[in-house]
Every structure is written in structure tokens, then in C-alpha cells.
Short mmCIF file of C-alpha atoms in Angstrom, two decimals:
data_model
loop_
_atom_site.label_atom_id
_atom_site.label_comp_id
_atom_site.label_asym_id
_atom_site.label_seq_id
_atom_site.Cartn_x
_atom_site.Cartn_y
_atom_site.Cartn_z
CA UNK A 1 -28.73 8.97 -4.77
CA UNK A 2 -27.59 11.85 -2.52
CA UNK A 3 -24.70 9.78 -1.11
CA UNK A 4 -23.64 8.74 -4.61
CA UNK A 5 -23.66 12.39 -5.74
CA UNK A 6 -21.51 13.36 -2.75
CA UNK A 7 -19.02 10.56 -3.48
CA UNK A 8 -18.82 11.52 -7.15
CA UNK A 9 -18.34 15.22 -6.33
CA UNK A 10 -15.57 14.46 -3.84
CA UNK A 11 -13.85 12.10 -6.28
CA UNK A 12 -13.95 14.81 -8.94
CA UNK A 13 -12.47 17.35 -6.51
CA UNK A 14 -9.59 15.00 -5.72
CA UNK A 15 -8.54 14.55 -9.35
CA UNK A 16 -8.54 18.20 -10.40
CA UNK A 17 -6.08 18.95 -13.18
CA UNK A 18 -2.89 20.56 -11.90
CA UNK A 19 -3.40 19.56 -8.27
CA UNK A 20 -2.14 16.70 -6.18
CA UNK A 21 -2.87 14.80 -3.01
CA UNK A 22 -0.39 15.18 -0.17
CA UNK A 23 0.26 12.23 2.15
CA UNK A 24 0.64 13.66 5.64
CA UNK A 25 -0.37 10.49 7.44
CA UNK A 26 2.82 9.60 9.26
CA UNK A 27 2.18 7.87 12.57
CA UNK A 28 3.96 8.99 15.74
CA UNK A 29 6.19 5.92 15.33
CA UNK A 30 7.04 6.81 11.73
CA UNK A 31 7.90 10.39 12.66
CA UNK A 32 10.22 9.22 15.44
CA UNK A 33 13.30 8.50 13.28
CA UNK A 34 12.87 11.79 11.39
CA UNK A 35 12.73 13.71 14.64
CA UNK A 36 15.74 11.80 16.00
CA UNK A 37 17.70 12.67 12.84
CA UNK A 38 17.39 16.34 13.82
CA UNK A 39 20.08 15.67 16.41
CA UNK A 40 18.05 15.76 19.60
CA UNK A 41 16.88 19.33 19.09
CA UNK A 42 13.27 18.13 18.74
CA UNK A 43 11.07 15.74 20.69
CA UNK A 44 8.43 13.48 19.15
CA UNK A 45 5.58 14.72 21.34
CA UNK A 46 1.93 15.23 20.42
CA UNK A 47 2.53 19.00 20.53
CA UNK A 48 5.52 18.75 18.19
CA UNK A 49 3.48 16.64 15.74
CA UNK A 50 0.59 19.13 15.93
CA UNK A 51 2.95 22.03 15.22
CA UNK A 52 4.66 20.11 12.39
CA UNK A 53 1.29 19.37 10.78
CA UNK A 54 0.21 22.99 11.12
CA UNK A 55 3.31 24.15 9.24
CA UNK A 56 2.76 21.48 6.57
CA UNK A 57 -0.99 22.00 6.14
CA UNK A 58 -1.58 25.58 7.23
CA UNK A 59 -0.36 27.58 4.25
CA UNK A 60 -3.09 29.99 3.17
CA UNK A 61 -2.66 29.05 -0.51
CA UNK A 62 -2.38 25.25 -0.10
CA UNK A 63 -5.68 24.80 -1.96
CA UNK A 64 -4.15 26.27 -5.13
CA UNK A 65 -1.86 23.26 -5.43
CA UNK A 66 -3.35 20.45 -3.34
CA UNK A 67 -6.79 18.90 -3.80
CA UNK A 68 -6.64 16.48 -0.87
CA UNK A 69 -4.57 15.65 2.18
CA UNK A 70 -4.32 12.15 3.65
CA UNK A 71 -4.08 12.58 7.42
CA UNK A 72 -3.19 10.20 10.25
CA UNK A 73 -6.19 9.58 12.56
CA UNK A 74 -4.32 11.46 15.33
CA UNK A 75 -4.57 14.62 13.22
CA UNK A 76 -8.38 14.54 13.42
CA UNK A 77 -8.03 15.13 17.17
CA UNK A 78 -5.65 18.07 16.72
CA UNK A 79 -6.16 21.73 15.89
CA UNK A 80 -4.20 24.72 14.68
CA UNK A 81 -2.73 27.31 17.02
CA UNK A 82 -5.88 29.34 16.33
CA UNK A 83 -8.00 26.41 17.60
CA UNK A 84 -9.37 25.34 14.19
CA UNK A 85 -9.48 21.57 13.78
CA UNK A 86 -7.16 20.49 10.96
CA UNK A 87 -9.85 18.90 8.75
CA UNK A 88 -11.90 22.11 8.85
CA UNK A 89 -8.84 24.28 8.30
CA UNK A 90 -8.13 22.28 5.14
CA UNK A 91 -11.76 22.56 3.97
CA UNK A 92 -11.61 26.35 4.46
CA UNK A 93 -8.63 26.35 2.08
CA UNK A 94 -10.37 24.19 -0.53
CA UNK A 95 -8.58 20.94 0.36
CA UNK A 96 -10.49 17.72 1.01
CA UNK A 97 -9.35 16.03 4.21
CA UNK A 98 -8.73 12.31 3.94
CA UNK A 99 -7.64 9.68 6.40
CA UNK A 100 -5.31 6.72 6.54
CA UNK A 101 -7.83 3.95 7.17
CA UNK A 102 -5.60 0.88 7.34
CA UNK A 103 -3.81 -0.32 10.45
CA UNK A 104 -0.58 -1.29 8.76
CA UNK A 105 0.92 -4.54 7.51
CA UNK A 106 0.93 -7.87 9.30
CA UNK A 107 2.76 -11.07 8.38
CA UNK A 108 0.81 -13.32 6.05
CA UNK A 109 0.71 -16.79 7.57
CA UNK A 110 2.33 -19.42 5.38
CA UNK A 111 4.00 -16.78 3.17
CA UNK A 112 7.41 -15.89 4.64
CA UNK A 113 8.38 -12.29 3.94
CA UNK A 114 4.92 -11.29 2.73
CA UNK A 115 2.26 -9.20 4.42
CA UNK A 116 -1.37 -8.22 4.21
CA UNK A 117 -2.85 -4.94 5.36
CA UNK A 118 -4.88 -5.00 8.57
CA UNK A 119 -7.87 -2.87 9.50
CA UNK A 120 -11.10 -4.30 8.11
CA UNK A 121 -12.39 -5.56 11.47
CA UNK A 122 -13.84 -2.29 12.80
CA UNK A 123 -13.48 -0.28 9.60
CA UNK A 124 -17.10 0.81 9.15
CA UNK A 125 -17.37 2.32 12.65
CA UNK A 126 -14.01 4.08 12.25
CA UNK A 127 -14.95 5.45 8.82
CA UNK A 128 -18.31 6.70 10.09
CA UNK A 129 -16.65 8.49 13.01
CA UNK A 130 -13.97 10.00 10.76
CA UNK A 131 -16.62 11.19 8.28
CA UNK A 132 -18.37 12.95 11.17
CA UNK A 133 -15.00 14.47 12.10
CA UNK A 134 -14.54 15.89 8.58
CA UNK A 135 -12.86 13.17 6.48
CA UNK A 136 -14.16 12.93 2.90
CA UNK A 137 -11.89 10.25 1.50
CA UNK A 138 -9.78 7.41 2.81
CA UNK A 139 -6.49 5.78 1.86
CA UNK A 140 -5.48 2.15 2.25
CA UNK A 141 -1.98 0.91 1.54
CA UNK A 142 -1.24 -2.64 0.52
CA UNK A 143 2.47 -3.46 0.69
CA UNK A 144 3.28 -6.17 -1.82
CA UNK A 145 6.84 -7.44 -1.93
CA UNK A 146 8.23 -8.02 -5.41
CA UNK A 147 11.27 -10.28 -5.63
CA UNK A 148 11.79 -12.33 -8.80
CA UNK A 149 14.43 -14.58 -7.24
CA UNK A 150 12.14 -15.50 -4.36
CA UNK A 151 9.16 -15.76 -6.76
CA UNK A 152 7.26 -13.04 -4.90
CA UNK A 153 4.61 -11.99 -4.72
CA UNK A 154 2.77 -15.26 -4.32
CA UNK A 155 -0.75 -15.60 -5.69
CA UNK A 156 -1.96 -16.01 -2.12
CA UNK A 157 -0.47 -12.67 -1.04
CA UNK A 158 -1.90 -10.84 -4.04
CA UNK A 159 -5.37 -12.38 -3.53
CA UNK A 160 -5.41 -11.59 0.19
CA UNK A 161 -4.39 -7.98 -0.33
CA UNK A 162 -6.85 -7.49 -3.19
CA UNK A 163 -9.65 -8.92 -1.04
CA UNK A 164 -8.75 -6.50 1.77
CA UNK A 165 -8.68 -3.60 -0.73
CA UNK A 166 -12.10 -4.58 -2.08
CA UNK A 167 -13.59 -4.76 1.42
CA UNK A 168 -12.01 -1.40 2.25
CA UNK A 169 -13.47 0.26 -0.87
CA UNK A 170 -16.95 -1.11 -0.24
CA UNK A 171 -16.98 -0.21 3.47
CA UNK A 172 -15.43 3.24 3.02
CA UNK A 173 -18.00 4.18 0.37
CA UNK A 174 -20.82 2.89 2.57
CA UNK A 175 -19.54 5.33 5.20
CA UNK A 176 -19.53 8.16 2.58
CA UNK A 177 -15.75 8.23 2.05
CA UNK A 178 -14.27 8.13 -1.45
#
């Protein structure tokens, strides 16, 4: 009952009227092209990403507008310039820290051009550790290609991704993440 109450309270906090959830879960690889577009003035280092995330997440009034922030797992190992870990900095500002729990898309065998989202293999252990590190919700992205001419998505791709989403939801909640 106590876990269920915690999950319900966190879910209610995430859907507060007038607030949104910010996705700040870019991987180092995803940030690379953005950094390169700056014309070589910046380097995609762990310190740059830490500083970037501090600017994005560190505003004193962020909690007035944002109810939750989806973070990349790397962010749970980083801290502000004042040595406060990012998840706890967000909590101090009234923002629930969340985590990107999936491990990205992989080709779906027998379905050219379609993918499924990886990450269920060690999901429970990862979710437990991230809960201990301050995460209170998790995000999982299923990329489903829609192309009428190619008759996509196939039923197989939809079923596989929905199964992965169902496993994710069950496991994440068992680890106390909304």
C-alpha cells in the first residue's frame, strides 16, 4: 500500500495543471551534432554536458513551470557547480527527476525498416539503482515507423513494441518509478 501511495502521489505531481515535463535526456552521442553545429567553439566532453545540464535545469524558478525532468542516466552521476547532485537539485526546486530507461532502438528481425526498443534485460536492477539515486519516474520511447506506401507499421512491430512497453511499465512500477 505504501508503494502504491508513493506511485500515485508522484503521478499526480507530474500531471499538475499548468506545468510540463522537460525531456533533458540527450545522450552524449545525441548532443554531439548539436555541439558540432556551434562551429567548433565547444567540445562534447562530460564537463561540457554537465555545465549544459546545469544551465538547463538549474534555474531557481524551474519548479513554477516544470513538474518533471527526464534525465539521461549520465546526469545521475553529475552534480551542479555547487556540488549538489542534479536529481536532488531538481527535488529542491519542486521538480520530480525522471530517467530515460530504454536503451534505444534496434532493428526488428524480419521487418525491414522497423525497430523495437531495447532495455528490458536488466531493467529492474537499473530502475532500482536509479530510484536510490533520486529518480521518481521513468520514460521509455518506442519508435514506430508509419509509412502507408510501405504498409508500416506491421502488426508484428506494433505487438513487439507494445509488449516491451508493458514489461517496462510493470518493471518500473515494481522498482517504485512511475
